[in-house]
Coordinates of C-alpha atoms and ligand atoms in Angstrom, one line a residue:
Chain A
M1 CA 204.7 -149.3 -121.1
A2 CA 204.3 -148.1 -117.9
A3 CA 200.7 -146.8 -117.2
N4 CA 199.8 -143.2 -117.0
K5 CA 203.4 -142.3 -118.4
E6 CA 204.1 -138.7 -118.9
M7 CA 203.5 -137.9 -122.4
R8 CA 206.6 -135.2 -122.6
S9 CA 208.5 -138.5 -122.0
V10 CA 207.1 -140.2 -124.8
Y11 CA 208.1 -136.7 -126.9
T12 CA 211.4 -137.2 -126.0
E13 CA 212.0 -140.7 -126.2
T14 CA 210.5 -140.7 -129.6
L15 CA 212.6 -137.8 -130.7
I16 CA 215.6 -140.0 -130.0
E17 CA 214.1 -143.1 -131.6
L18 CA 213.8 -140.9 -134.6
A19 CA 217.4 -139.2 -134.4
E20 CA 219.1 -142.5 -134.2
K21 CA 217.4 -143.8 -137.4
N22 CA 217.8 -140.3 -139.1
N23 CA 220.6 -137.8 -139.0
N24 CA 218.4 -135.2 -140.2
I25 CA 216.2 -134.9 -137.1
V26 CA 216.9 -131.8 -135.1
V27 CA 215.2 -130.4 -132.0
L28 CA 214.8 -126.7 -131.2
E29 CA 213.6 -124.9 -127.8
A30 CA 213.1 -121.7 -126.7
D31 CA 214.0 -121.9 -123.2
L32 CA 211.4 -124.1 -122.3
M33 CA 213.5 -127.7 -122.5
K34 CA 213.1 -128.2 -118.9
S35 CA 209.4 -128.1 -118.8
Q36 CA 209.0 -129.9 -122.3
G37 CA 211.6 -132.7 -121.1
T38 CA 214.0 -132.6 -124.0
V39 CA 217.1 -132.3 -121.9
K40 CA 217.5 -135.7 -122.3
F41 CA 217.7 -135.4 -126.3
M42 CA 220.1 -132.6 -125.8
E43 CA 222.5 -135.0 -123.7
K44 CA 222.3 -137.5 -126.5
F45 CA 222.3 -135.2 -129.3
P46 CA 223.9 -132.0 -128.4
E47 CA 225.0 -130.9 -131.9
R48 CA 221.6 -131.5 -132.9
T49 CA 219.9 -129.6 -130.2
F50 CA 219.2 -125.5 -130.4
N51 CA 218.0 -123.7 -127.8
I52 CA 217.0 -120.4 -129.2
G53 CA 216.0 -119.0 -125.5
V54 CA 213.0 -117.0 -125.3
A55 CA 212.5 -116.1 -128.9
E56 CA 209.8 -117.7 -130.2
A57 CA 209.7 -116.2 -133.6
N58 CA 213.3 -116.4 -134.2
M59 CA 213.2 -120.2 -133.4
V60 CA 210.9 -121.2 -136.1
G61 CA 212.3 -119.1 -138.4
I62 CA 215.6 -120.8 -138.0
A63 CA 213.6 -124.1 -138.3
A64 CA 212.8 -123.2 -141.3
G65 CA 216.1 -122.6 -142.7
L66 CA 217.2 -126.0 -141.1
S67 CA 214.2 -127.6 -143.2
A68 CA 215.4 -126.0 -146.6
L69 CA 218.4 -127.9 -146.2
G70 CA 216.9 -131.4 -145.7
K71 CA 217.0 -131.2 -141.8
I72 CA 213.6 -132.0 -140.1
P73 CA 213.2 -129.8 -137.3
F74 CA 211.0 -130.4 -134.1
A75 CA 210.2 -126.8 -132.7
A76 CA 208.5 -126.9 -129.6
T77 CA 207.2 -123.9 -127.2
F78 CA 203.9 -123.6 -125.2
G79 CA 201.0 -123.8 -127.2
C80 CA 199.7 -120.4 -126.9
F81 CA 203.1 -118.9 -128.3
A82 CA 203.4 -121.7 -131.1
G83 CA 199.9 -120.4 -132.1
R84 CA 200.1 -116.6 -131.5
R85 CA 203.4 -115.7 -131.1
V86 CA 204.8 -117.4 -134.3
Y87 CA 201.9 -117.5 -136.5
D88 CA 203.4 -115.5 -139.4
Q89 CA 206.8 -117.3 -139.3
F90 CA 205.2 -120.6 -139.5
F91 CA 202.9 -119.2 -142.0
I92 CA 205.5 -117.9 -144.4
S93 CA 209.0 -119.3 -143.7
A94 CA 207.7 -122.7 -143.1
N95 CA 204.3 -123.4 -144.9
Y96 CA 204.4 -120.9 -147.6
A97 CA 207.9 -121.8 -148.6
K98 CA 206.6 -125.2 -148.8
L99 CA 209.1 -126.5 -146.2
N100 CA 209.0 -129.0 -143.3
V101 CA 208.9 -127.8 -139.8
K102 CA 207.2 -129.9 -136.9
L103 CA 205.8 -127.3 -134.7
V104 CA 205.0 -128.5 -131.2
G105 CA 202.7 -126.5 -128.5
S106 CA 202.6 -127.8 -125.4
D107 CA 200.0 -127.6 -122.5
P108 CA 196.7 -127.4 -124.8
G109 CA 194.0 -125.5 -123.7
V110 CA 192.9 -125.8 -119.7
A111 CA 196.2 -128.2 -119.3
A112 CA 197.9 -124.8 -119.1
A113 CA 196.3 -124.5 -115.5
Y114 CA 198.2 -122.6 -113.2
N115 CA 199.7 -120.7 -115.6
G116 CA 196.5 -118.9 -116.0
G117 CA 194.9 -116.9 -119.4
T118 CA 197.8 -115.5 -121.0
H119 CA 199.0 -119.1 -121.2
M120 CA 195.9 -121.0 -122.2
P121 CA 195.6 -121.8 -126.1
F122 CA 192.0 -121.8 -126.9
E123 CA 192.6 -121.3 -130.7
D124 CA 196.0 -122.7 -131.7
L125 CA 194.2 -125.5 -133.7
G126 CA 192.0 -123.0 -135.4
I127 CA 194.4 -120.8 -136.6
M128 CA 196.5 -123.4 -138.0
R129 CA 193.9 -125.3 -139.5
N130 CA 193.8 -121.7 -141.6
I131 CA 197.0 -122.4 -143.0
P132 CA 196.9 -124.2 -146.6
K133 CA 198.2 -127.7 -146.9
C134 CA 199.3 -127.9 -142.7
T135 CA 198.9 -131.2 -140.7
V136 CA 197.5 -130.4 -137.7
L137 CA 197.3 -133.0 -134.8
E138 CA 196.5 -133.6 -131.1
A139 CA 197.5 -137.1 -129.7
C140 CA 195.4 -138.6 -127.0
D141 CA 197.6 -140.9 -125.2
Q142 CA 201.5 -142.2 -125.1
V143 CA 201.1 -144.9 -128.2
S144 CA 199.3 -142.5 -130.5
L145 CA 201.8 -139.8 -129.5
R146 CA 204.8 -141.9 -130.3
K147 CA 203.1 -143.2 -133.7
L148 CA 201.7 -139.8 -134.8
M149 CA 205.2 -138.0 -134.5
I150 CA 206.7 -141.4 -136.3
K151 CA 204.2 -140.8 -139.1
S152 CA 205.0 -136.8 -139.1
A153 CA 208.3 -137.1 -139.6
E154 CA 208.1 -139.5 -142.4
H155 CA 205.5 -137.0 -144.0
Y156 CA 206.9 -134.1 -146.1
G157 CA 205.4 -130.8 -145.1
S158 CA 204.7 -128.7 -142.1
V159 CA 203.1 -130.1 -139.1
Y160 CA 201.6 -128.5 -136.0
M161 CA 201.0 -130.9 -133.2
R162 CA 199.6 -130.0 -129.7
L163 CA 201.5 -131.6 -127.0
H164 CA 200.0 -132.9 -123.6
R165 CA 202.8 -132.8 -120.9
K166 CA 201.0 -134.5 -118.2
P167 CA 201.1 -138.5 -117.3
V168 CA 197.3 -140.0 -118.9
E169 CA 196.1 -143.3 -119.0
P170 CA 196.8 -145.2 -121.9
V171 CA 193.8 -145.7 -124.7
Y172 CA 195.7 -147.9 -127.2
P173 CA 197.7 -151.0 -127.0
E174 CA 201.2 -150.8 -128.3
N175 CA 200.6 -152.2 -131.5
E176 CA 198.1 -150.1 -132.7
E177 CA 198.9 -148.2 -136.1
F178 CA 198.1 -144.7 -137.1
E179 CA 198.0 -143.0 -140.1
L180 CA 197.7 -139.2 -140.2
G181 CA 194.4 -138.0 -141.1
K182 CA 192.6 -141.2 -140.3
G183 CA 190.4 -141.3 -136.9
K184 CA 190.2 -144.0 -134.9
V185 CA 186.9 -145.5 -133.5
L186 CA 187.5 -146.1 -129.8
K187 CA 183.6 -147.4 -129.2
D188 CA 181.2 -148.4 -132.0
G189 CA 177.8 -147.2 -131.3
S190 CA 174.4 -146.8 -132.8
D191 CA 172.7 -143.7 -131.0
I192 CA 175.2 -141.0 -131.3
T193 CA 178.8 -140.2 -131.9
I194 CA 180.9 -138.4 -129.9
I195 CA 183.8 -137.4 -131.9
A196 CA 186.5 -135.8 -129.7
N197 CA 190.5 -135.0 -129.9
G198 CA 193.3 -134.5 -127.5
A199 CA 194.2 -136.3 -124.2
I200 CA 191.7 -134.6 -122.0
M201 CA 188.7 -134.9 -124.4
V202 CA 189.1 -138.1 -125.7
H203 CA 189.1 -139.4 -122.0
E204 CA 186.2 -137.6 -121.1
A205 CA 184.4 -138.9 -124.1
L206 CA 185.1 -142.4 -122.8
A207 CA 183.8 -141.4 -119.2
A208 CA 180.6 -139.9 -121.0
E209 CA 180.2 -143.3 -123.2
A210 CA 180.3 -145.2 -119.7
L211 CA 177.4 -142.9 -118.3
L212 CA 175.2 -142.9 -121.5
Q213 CA 175.6 -146.8 -121.5
K214 CA 173.9 -146.8 -118.0
E215 CA 170.9 -144.8 -119.5
G216 CA 170.7 -147.5 -122.4
I217 CA 172.4 -145.0 -124.9
R218 CA 175.2 -146.5 -127.2
A219 CA 177.2 -143.9 -128.2
A220 CA 180.3 -144.1 -130.6
I221 CA 183.6 -142.6 -129.8
I222 CA 185.5 -141.1 -132.1
D223 CA 189.2 -139.9 -131.5
M224 CA 189.8 -137.4 -134.3
H225 CA 193.6 -137.2 -133.8
T226 CA 194.3 -135.3 -137.1
I227 CA 191.8 -132.3 -137.5
K228 CA 193.7 -131.3 -140.7
P229 CA 193.1 -133.0 -143.3
I230 CA 190.0 -134.1 -141.2
D231 CA 188.7 -137.7 -142.0
K232 CA 185.6 -136.7 -143.9
D233 CA 184.6 -140.7 -145.0
L234 CA 184.6 -141.5 -141.1
I235 CA 182.3 -138.3 -140.5
I236 CA 180.1 -139.5 -143.0
R237 CA 179.9 -143.0 -142.3
Y238 CA 179.0 -142.5 -138.8
A239 CA 176.5 -139.7 -139.3
K240 CA 174.7 -142.1 -141.5
K241 CA 175.0 -144.7 -139.1
T242 CA 173.8 -142.5 -135.6
K243 CA 172.3 -139.4 -137.3
A244 CA 173.6 -137.2 -134.5
L245 CA 176.8 -136.2 -133.7
I246 CA 179.0 -134.1 -130.9
T247 CA 182.0 -133.1 -131.0
C248 CA 184.1 -132.1 -127.8
E249 CA 187.1 -130.3 -127.7
N250 CA 189.8 -128.6 -125.2
H251 CA 189.5 -125.5 -127.8
Q252 CA 187.2 -122.7 -129.1
V253 CA 184.2 -124.2 -130.6
V254 CA 185.1 -121.8 -133.4
N255 CA 187.5 -123.2 -136.3
G256 CA 188.3 -126.2 -134.4
L257 CA 187.3 -129.9 -134.2
G258 CA 183.3 -128.8 -134.0
S259 CA 183.8 -126.5 -136.9
A260 CA 185.8 -128.9 -139.0
V261 CA 183.1 -131.6 -138.4
A262 CA 180.5 -129.1 -139.0
E263 CA 181.8 -128.2 -142.4
V264 CA 181.7 -132.0 -143.8
L265 CA 178.4 -132.7 -142.3
S266 CA 176.6 -129.5 -143.9
E267 CA 178.2 -130.0 -147.1
N268 CA 177.8 -133.7 -147.5
I269 CA 175.3 -134.9 -145.2
P270 CA 173.3 -132.5 -142.9
T271 CA 172.9 -134.2 -139.7
L272 CA 172.0 -133.2 -136.5
M273 CA 174.8 -132.0 -134.3
A274 CA 176.3 -130.3 -131.5
R275 CA 179.6 -128.8 -130.1
L276 CA 181.2 -128.9 -126.9
G277 CA 184.1 -126.8 -126.1
I278 CA 185.0 -123.2 -125.2
N279 CA 182.3 -120.6 -126.0
D280 CA 184.0 -117.3 -126.9
E281 CA 186.2 -116.7 -123.9
F282 CA 189.4 -116.5 -122.5
G283 CA 191.2 -119.1 -120.4
E284 CA 191.7 -118.4 -116.5
V285 CA 193.8 -119.6 -113.8
G286 CA 193.2 -122.8 -111.9
T287 CA 194.1 -126.4 -111.4
Q288 CA 193.1 -128.3 -114.7
E289 CA 190.2 -130.1 -112.6
F290 CA 188.7 -126.6 -111.7
L291 CA 189.1 -125.7 -115.1
Q292 CA 187.4 -128.6 -116.8
K293 CA 184.5 -127.8 -114.6
R294 CA 184.7 -124.3 -115.3
F295 CA 184.3 -124.8 -119.1
G296 CA 182.0 -127.8 -118.8
L297 CA 184.8 -130.3 -120.3
T298 CA 183.9 -133.0 -118.3
G299 CA 182.2 -136.5 -119.2
I300 CA 179.2 -135.4 -117.5
A301 CA 178.9 -132.4 -119.4
I302 CA 179.6 -134.4 -122.5
A303 CA 176.6 -137.2 -121.5
E304 CA 174.1 -134.2 -120.9
K305 CA 174.7 -132.6 -124.1
A306 CA 174.3 -135.9 -125.6
T307 CA 170.8 -136.4 -124.1
E308 CA 169.9 -133.4 -125.0
L309 CA 170.8 -133.6 -128.6
L310 CA 169.0 -137.1 -128.4
K311 CA 165.5 -135.3 -127.3
R312 CA 165.9 -133.7 -130.9
K313 CA 166.6 -136.7 -133.0
I314 CA 163.7 -138.0 -135.0
Chain B
M1 CA 219.1 -87.2 -100.3
I2 CA 217.7 -90.3 -98.5
T3 CA 218.5 -90.8 -94.9
E4 CA 219.7 -93.5 -93.1
Q5 CA 216.8 -94.1 -91.4
E6 CA 214.8 -94.1 -94.7
L7 CA 217.0 -96.6 -96.2
K8 CA 216.5 -98.8 -92.9
Q9 CA 212.6 -98.5 -93.0
L10 CA 212.6 -99.6 -96.9
S11 CA 215.2 -102.5 -96.5
A12 CA 212.4 -103.5 -93.4
K13 CA 209.6 -103.2 -95.9
A14 CA 211.6 -105.3 -98.5
R15 CA 212.1 -108.1 -95.9
D16 CA 208.3 -107.8 -94.9
I17 CA 207.2 -108.1 -98.9
R18 CA 209.7 -111.0 -99.2
I19 CA 208.1 -113.0 -96.4
L20 CA 204.5 -112.2 -97.7
T21 CA 205.6 -113.4 -101.3
I22 CA 207.2 -116.6 -99.9
D23 CA 204.0 -117.5 -97.7
A24 CA 201.6 -116.8 -100.7
I25 CA 203.7 -119.1 -103.0
G26 CA 204.3 -121.4 -100.3
F27 CA 200.5 -121.5 -99.3
L28 CA 199.8 -122.9 -102.9
G29 CA 202.6 -124.8 -103.0
V30 CA 204.2 -123.9 -106.6
G31 CA 205.0 -120.7 -108.2
H32 CA 207.9 -118.4 -110.1
I33 CA 209.8 -117.7 -106.8
G34 CA 213.0 -117.2 -108.4
G35 CA 212.0 -114.0 -110.6
A36 CA 209.8 -113.0 -107.6
M37 CA 212.5 -112.6 -105.0
S38 CA 214.8 -111.3 -107.5
L39 CA 212.9 -107.9 -107.6
I40 CA 211.6 -107.3 -104.6
E41 CA 213.8 -104.5 -103.6
I42 CA 213.1 -102.7 -107.0
L43 CA 209.5 -102.8 -106.3
T44 CA 209.5 -101.9 -102.5
M45 CA 211.7 -98.6 -103.8
L46 CA 209.1 -97.9 -106.5
Y47 CA 206.2 -98.3 -104.4
Y48 CA 207.3 -97.1 -101.1
R49 CA 209.4 -94.0 -102.0
H50 CA 209.0 -92.8 -105.8
M51 CA 205.5 -93.9 -107.3
K52 CA 202.9 -91.7 -106.8
V53 CA 199.6 -94.3 -106.4
D54 CA 196.3 -94.0 -104.4
P55 CA 195.0 -97.5 -103.4
K56 CA 191.4 -95.9 -102.8
N57 CA 191.8 -94.5 -106.7
P58 CA 193.7 -97.2 -108.4
K59 CA 193.1 -95.9 -111.7
M60 CA 194.1 -92.1 -110.8
R61 CA 194.8 -90.7 -114.3
D62 CA 197.9 -88.9 -113.0
R63 CA 199.5 -91.9 -111.0
D64 CA 202.8 -93.4 -112.0
M65 CA 202.2 -96.6 -113.5
L66 CA 204.3 -100.3 -113.6
V67 CA 204.4 -102.4 -116.1
I68 CA 205.7 -106.0 -115.1
S69 CA 206.9 -107.1 -118.3
K70 CA 208.1 -110.5 -116.9
G71 CA 204.5 -110.8 -115.7
H72 CA 205.3 -114.1 -113.8
A73 CA 206.6 -112.1 -111.1
G74 CA 203.0 -110.8 -110.3
P75 CA 203.0 -112.5 -106.9
A76 CA 205.7 -110.0 -105.5
L77 CA 203.9 -107.1 -106.8
Y78 CA 200.7 -108.5 -105.2
S79 CA 202.2 -108.4 -101.6
I80 CA 202.8 -104.6 -101.9
L81 CA 199.4 -104.0 -103.2
A82 CA 197.8 -105.9 -100.2
D83 CA 200.1 -104.3 -98.0
K84 CA 199.3 -100.9 -99.5
D85 CA 195.4 -101.8 -99.0
F86 CA 194.4 -102.0 -102.7
F87 CA 192.8 -105.1 -101.6
P88 CA 192.4 -107.0 -98.5
K89 CA 195.3 -109.0 -97.1
D90 CA 193.5 -112.4 -97.2
W91 CA 193.8 -112.6 -101.4
L92 CA 197.1 -113.6 -101.2
H93 CA 196.2 -116.9 -99.8
T94 CA 194.1 -117.0 -102.8
L95 CA 196.7 -116.9 -105.7
N96 CA 196.2 -118.9 -108.6
Q97 CA 193.4 -120.8 -107.4
G98 CA 189.9 -121.3 -109.2
G99 CA 188.4 -117.8 -109.5
T100 CA 191.1 -116.0 -107.9
R101 CA 191.6 -112.2 -108.9
L102 CA 195.5 -112.9 -108.2
P103 CA 196.8 -115.2 -111.1
S104 CA 200.3 -116.1 -111.5
H105 CA 200.7 -113.7 -114.2
C106 CA 199.6 -109.8 -114.1
D107 CA 196.2 -109.2 -115.2
K108 CA 194.8 -105.4 -115.4
N109 CA 191.3 -106.5 -115.3
L110 CA 191.6 -108.6 -112.5
T111 CA 193.7 -107.1 -109.7
P112 CA 193.6 -103.5 -108.4
G113 CA 196.5 -101.9 -108.7
V114 CA 197.8 -103.8 -111.7
D115 CA 198.4 -101.3 -114.8
M116 CA 198.8 -103.6 -117.6
S117 CA 198.3 -107.5 -118.1
T118 CA 201.5 -109.3 -119.3
G119 CA 203.0 -113.1 -119.2
S120 CA 203.8 -113.4 -122.8
L121 CA 207.4 -112.1 -122.3
G122 CA 208.5 -109.3 -124.6
Q123 CA 205.3 -107.5 -124.8
G124 CA 205.1 -105.3 -121.7
I125 CA 207.9 -102.8 -123.3
S126 CA 205.4 -101.9 -126.2
S127 CA 202.8 -101.4 -124.0
A128 CA 204.6 -99.1 -121.5
I129 CA 205.8 -97.0 -124.6
G130 CA 201.7 -96.9 -125.5
L131 CA 201.3 -95.5 -121.8
A132 CA 204.5 -93.2 -121.8
L133 CA 203.2 -91.7 -125.7
A134 CA 199.8 -91.3 -124.1
N135 CA 200.8 -89.4 -120.9
R136 CA 202.6 -87.1 -123.3
L137 CA 199.9 -86.5 -125.4
D138 CA 197.7 -85.9 -122.4
K139 CA 200.2 -83.6 -120.8
I140 CA 200.5 -86.0 -117.7
N141 CA 203.8 -85.2 -116.0
S142 CA 204.2 -88.8 -114.5
K143 CA 206.2 -91.6 -114.8
V144 CA 205.7 -95.3 -116.6
Y145 CA 207.9 -97.6 -115.1
L146 CA 208.5 -100.8 -116.4
I147 CA 210.6 -104.2 -115.3
I148 CA 212.0 -106.7 -118.0
G149 CA 213.9 -110.0 -117.5
D150 CA 217.2 -110.9 -118.5
G151 CA 216.0 -114.1 -120.3
E152 CA 213.1 -112.1 -121.7
S153 CA 215.6 -109.6 -123.4
N154 CA 216.1 -112.6 -125.6
E155 CA 212.7 -111.4 -127.3
G156 CA 213.1 -109.6 -130.5
Q157 CA 210.2 -107.3 -129.1
I158 CA 212.3 -106.0 -126.8
W159 CA 214.6 -104.2 -129.0
E160 CA 212.1 -103.1 -131.1
G161 CA 211.0 -101.3 -128.3
A162 CA 214.4 -100.4 -127.3
M163 CA 214.4 -98.6 -130.8
A164 CA 211.1 -97.0 -130.3
A165 CA 211.2 -95.4 -127.2
S166 CA 214.3 -93.9 -128.1
Q167 CA 213.2 -92.6 -131.3
F168 CA 210.3 -91.0 -129.3
K169 CA 212.9 -89.6 -126.7
L170 CA 210.5 -91.1 -124.0
N171 CA 212.4 -89.6 -120.8
N172 CA 209.0 -90.4 -118.7
L173 CA 209.9 -94.1 -119.2
I174 CA 212.0 -95.6 -116.3
A175 CA 212.9 -99.2 -117.1
F176 CA 215.1 -102.0 -115.2
T177 CA 216.8 -105.1 -116.3
D178 CA 216.3 -107.8 -113.5
Y179 CA 219.6 -109.0 -114.2
N180 CA 219.5 -112.2 -112.4
K181 CA 221.7 -114.0 -114.8
M182 CA 219.3 -116.9 -115.2
Q183 CA 216.4 -117.8 -117.5
L184 CA 214.3 -120.8 -117.6
D185 CA 216.6 -123.3 -118.8
G186 CA 220.0 -122.3 -117.0
Y187 CA 222.5 -119.3 -117.0
I188 CA 221.7 -116.6 -119.4
H189 CA 225.4 -116.8 -120.8
D190 CA 224.8 -120.9 -121.6
V191 CA 221.2 -120.7 -123.1
M192 CA 221.4 -117.1 -125.1
N193 CA 224.1 -114.6 -124.1
I194 CA 222.8 -111.0 -124.1
E195 CA 226.1 -109.3 -123.3
D196 CA 227.5 -106.8 -123.6
I197 CA 223.7 -105.4 -122.2
N198 CA 224.9 -101.9 -120.9
A199 CA 226.6 -101.3 -124.7
K200 CA 223.3 -102.9 -126.0
W201 CA 221.0 -100.2 -124.2
V202 CA 223.7 -97.6 -125.2
S203 CA 223.8 -98.0 -128.4
F204 CA 219.8 -98.1 -128.8
G205 CA 220.0 -94.5 -127.2
W206 CA 219.1 -94.9 -123.6
F207 CA 220.2 -93.2 -120.5
V208 CA 222.1 -96.4 -119.1
Q209 CA 222.6 -97.0 -115.1
R210 CA 224.1 -100.1 -113.5
V211 CA 223.2 -100.7 -109.9
N212 CA 223.1 -103.9 -107.3
G213 CA 219.3 -104.3 -107.5
H214 CA 219.3 -105.1 -103.7
D215 CA 221.2 -102.2 -102.6
M216 CA 218.3 -99.7 -101.4
F217 CA 220.7 -96.7 -101.9
E218 CA 221.9 -97.5 -105.4
L219 CA 218.5 -98.2 -106.6
D220 CA 217.3 -94.9 -104.9
M221 CA 220.2 -92.8 -106.6
A222 CA 219.3 -94.4 -110.0
I223 CA 215.7 -94.0 -110.0
E224 CA 216.2 -90.0 -109.2
R225 CA 218.7 -89.6 -111.9
A226 CA 216.7 -91.3 -114.1
K227 CA 213.5 -89.0 -113.2
R228 CA 215.8 -86.1 -113.9
E229 CA 217.1 -87.3 -117.6
Q230 CA 215.4 -84.6 -120.2
Y231 CA 215.6 -86.5 -123.6
R232 CA 216.1 -90.1 -123.1
P233 CA 214.5 -93.0 -121.8
S234 CA 216.2 -94.8 -119.0
M235 CA 217.6 -98.4 -118.7
I236 CA 218.6 -99.1 -114.8
I237 CA 220.2 -102.3 -115.2
A238 CA 220.3 -104.3 -111.9
D239 CA 222.2 -106.9 -111.1
T240 CA 220.1 -109.6 -109.1
I241 CA 220.2 -112.7 -107.4
K242 CA 217.5 -115.3 -108.5
G243 CA 215.6 -116.5 -105.8
K244 CA 217.1 -113.5 -103.4
G245 CA 216.5 -114.2 -99.5
C246 CA 214.5 -117.5 -99.7
F247 CA 217.2 -120.0 -98.6
F248 CA 215.9 -122.8 -100.7
A249 CA 215.7 -121.2 -103.7
E250 CA 218.7 -118.6 -103.8
R251 CA 220.6 -119.2 -106.6
D252 CA 219.3 -122.8 -107.2
L253 CA 219.3 -123.5 -111.2
S254 CA 216.0 -125.3 -110.8
N255 CA 214.3 -122.1 -109.2
H256 CA 212.4 -120.7 -112.1
N257 CA 209.2 -122.5 -111.2
M258 CA 209.4 -124.7 -107.8
S259 CA 207.0 -127.0 -105.8
F260 CA 207.6 -126.4 -102.2
T261 CA 205.4 -127.3 -99.1
Y262 CA 203.8 -124.6 -96.7
E263 CA 206.3 -125.7 -93.8
K264 CA 209.3 -125.0 -96.2
A265 CA 208.2 -121.6 -96.7
Q266 CA 207.4 -120.8 -92.9
E267 CA 211.2 -122.1 -92.5
A268 CA 212.3 -119.5 -95.4
I269 CA 210.2 -116.7 -93.7
S270 CA 211.9 -117.8 -90.1
R271 CA 215.3 -117.4 -91.6
L272 CA 214.4 -113.7 -92.6
K273 CA 213.0 -112.5 -89.3
Ligands
TPP401 C1 206.8 -115.4 -125.2 C2 207.1 -116.3 -123.9 N1 207.7 -117.4 -124.3 C3 208.1 -117.9 -123.1 C4 207.5 -117.8 -121.6 C5 207.8 -119.0 -120.7 N2 208.8 -118.2 -120.0 C6 208.1 -117.8 -118.8 S1 209.3 -117.0 -117.7 C7 210.3 -117.5 -118.6 C8 212.2 -117.4 -118.6 C9 212.1 -115.8 -118.4 O1 213.9 -115.7 -117.8 P1 213.6 -113.9 -117.6 O2 212.9 -113.4 -118.1 O3 215.1 -113.9 -117.0 O4 212.8 -114.3 -116.0 P2 213.4 -114.4 -114.2 O5 214.6 -114.6 -114.4 O6 213.1 -112.8 -113.8 O7 212.1 -115.0 -113.7 C10 210.1 -118.3 -119.9 C11 210.6 -118.9 -121.2 C12 206.8 -117.1 -121.7 N3 205.9 -116.3 -120.7 N4 206.6 -115.9 -122.7
MG402 MG1 216.3 -113.8 -115.6

């Protein structure tokens, strides 16, 4: 795989790969096909592609109907709309009806950059996590995206997946295998555990690990690609091992990854922890780089938070 | 009736606003050029002939208000607000940059003169209805103007609003459809057709007029008539051209959100002069 490939190309290629093997795979879009890059899918499978226009709620309802008769719909829009604008349709028509809709929300958090505050989802994972039985995912690189999409297609049940469209540095080797609900240990360590999800934060967590290593701090890094169901065993194992944890998310700290980890810890093994993410703020316009600094979503900020936390560790 | 002289002045103003907008987007290097260019004449006609606004008192209670429901056209409005001294002109070069007060999508809390925050398509019609109802309650005799996109008209909320404005007999609401025939993924009729658009609005109980959205005279006449309407909300369906006046963007199917250099922007500007 070419390094730093656009994630959206992987999204479309994987849809084509899935559709070649399974006639039931269908793709729905809401006038963002050019942005998501699924035009290539449409060229290959025109009869299995539905552009619903700027009508996200309609798209999700249609996807639910398609899935009731055995189709496996991947329906995509920006994450802000996939979360806020179609929540009731996804909740009722897809999840409550126990159907099989794969809803994809692109441009997670600060990745929405120039589209600004209205387009910046800091809450999508949180609200999706509140839907009973819904699987909630965010891949951090090309390999994990492809493998998690394949697993999602095999899994019966609705899934919400965040999609980072831009190029990212690969994290995993091509042959890495994934399971829904099973986090990945990217680096082992004994002083502190850093749990992150998504392309931006997993890469920043890895950068933080390098910074901490210079200070003699051995940090374990976990890619928690599935935040629901959350990998309880892995969290407990690393709580026992490192006795301090930090979560890092491109999302509100409320009800996202930080909350999910805190729930596991406080009920099973109360452990020193800190959550890094968005603290009760709306998004803003700017470059992704500017916004990462503005909201403290950087490797430096993670390393600082880790150092602070370690001062409290006895 | 509008004079030849006034029409000439308004056309010249529209050209200036177009130039400022191309310059601002070009300075950043990327932006929603297509949908900004298509409504320049509508905005110019509103702000330089019809709307009662006061740059020194942007929140004046009895001002006329505008909701740009297709919030991605914010940069076109910013050029007008800057030209009218709602804020310094040099703000235009901060468009979309971190910390700016001129974000890609209209934001009522950041930009003086912007009446409603928009960006999630379909929502502006409902907030415009709310403004119009509040004006009626407060016996304020001003107008609420609304601009929606043709692609935006795919949204169900547009038609919920269409029903409600008619139910409430909101003759103080004057809406435009920027009918540039294109949405993000292509031509409207290829993606999600909205025809028969005249018949749709008529059947929802609106006073419907059809104009060339780049013709100052037609726009003025239609707005005058809409202002005189006694019972119904008004829909002015404006046939426009996406990217109008910006040579490299005009009618280009990928003109929704384009990257272009500042040099290219200057070339487009020199062709307008
Ligand atoms: C609810 C919602 N869905 C999707 C988008 C992304 N989007 C922004 S503009 C656009 C196309 C709009 O087409 P149209 O209304 O015709 O705008 P114009 O041609 O005037 O630019 C889309 C899909 C959005 N901003 N809001
Ligand atoms: Mg349009």
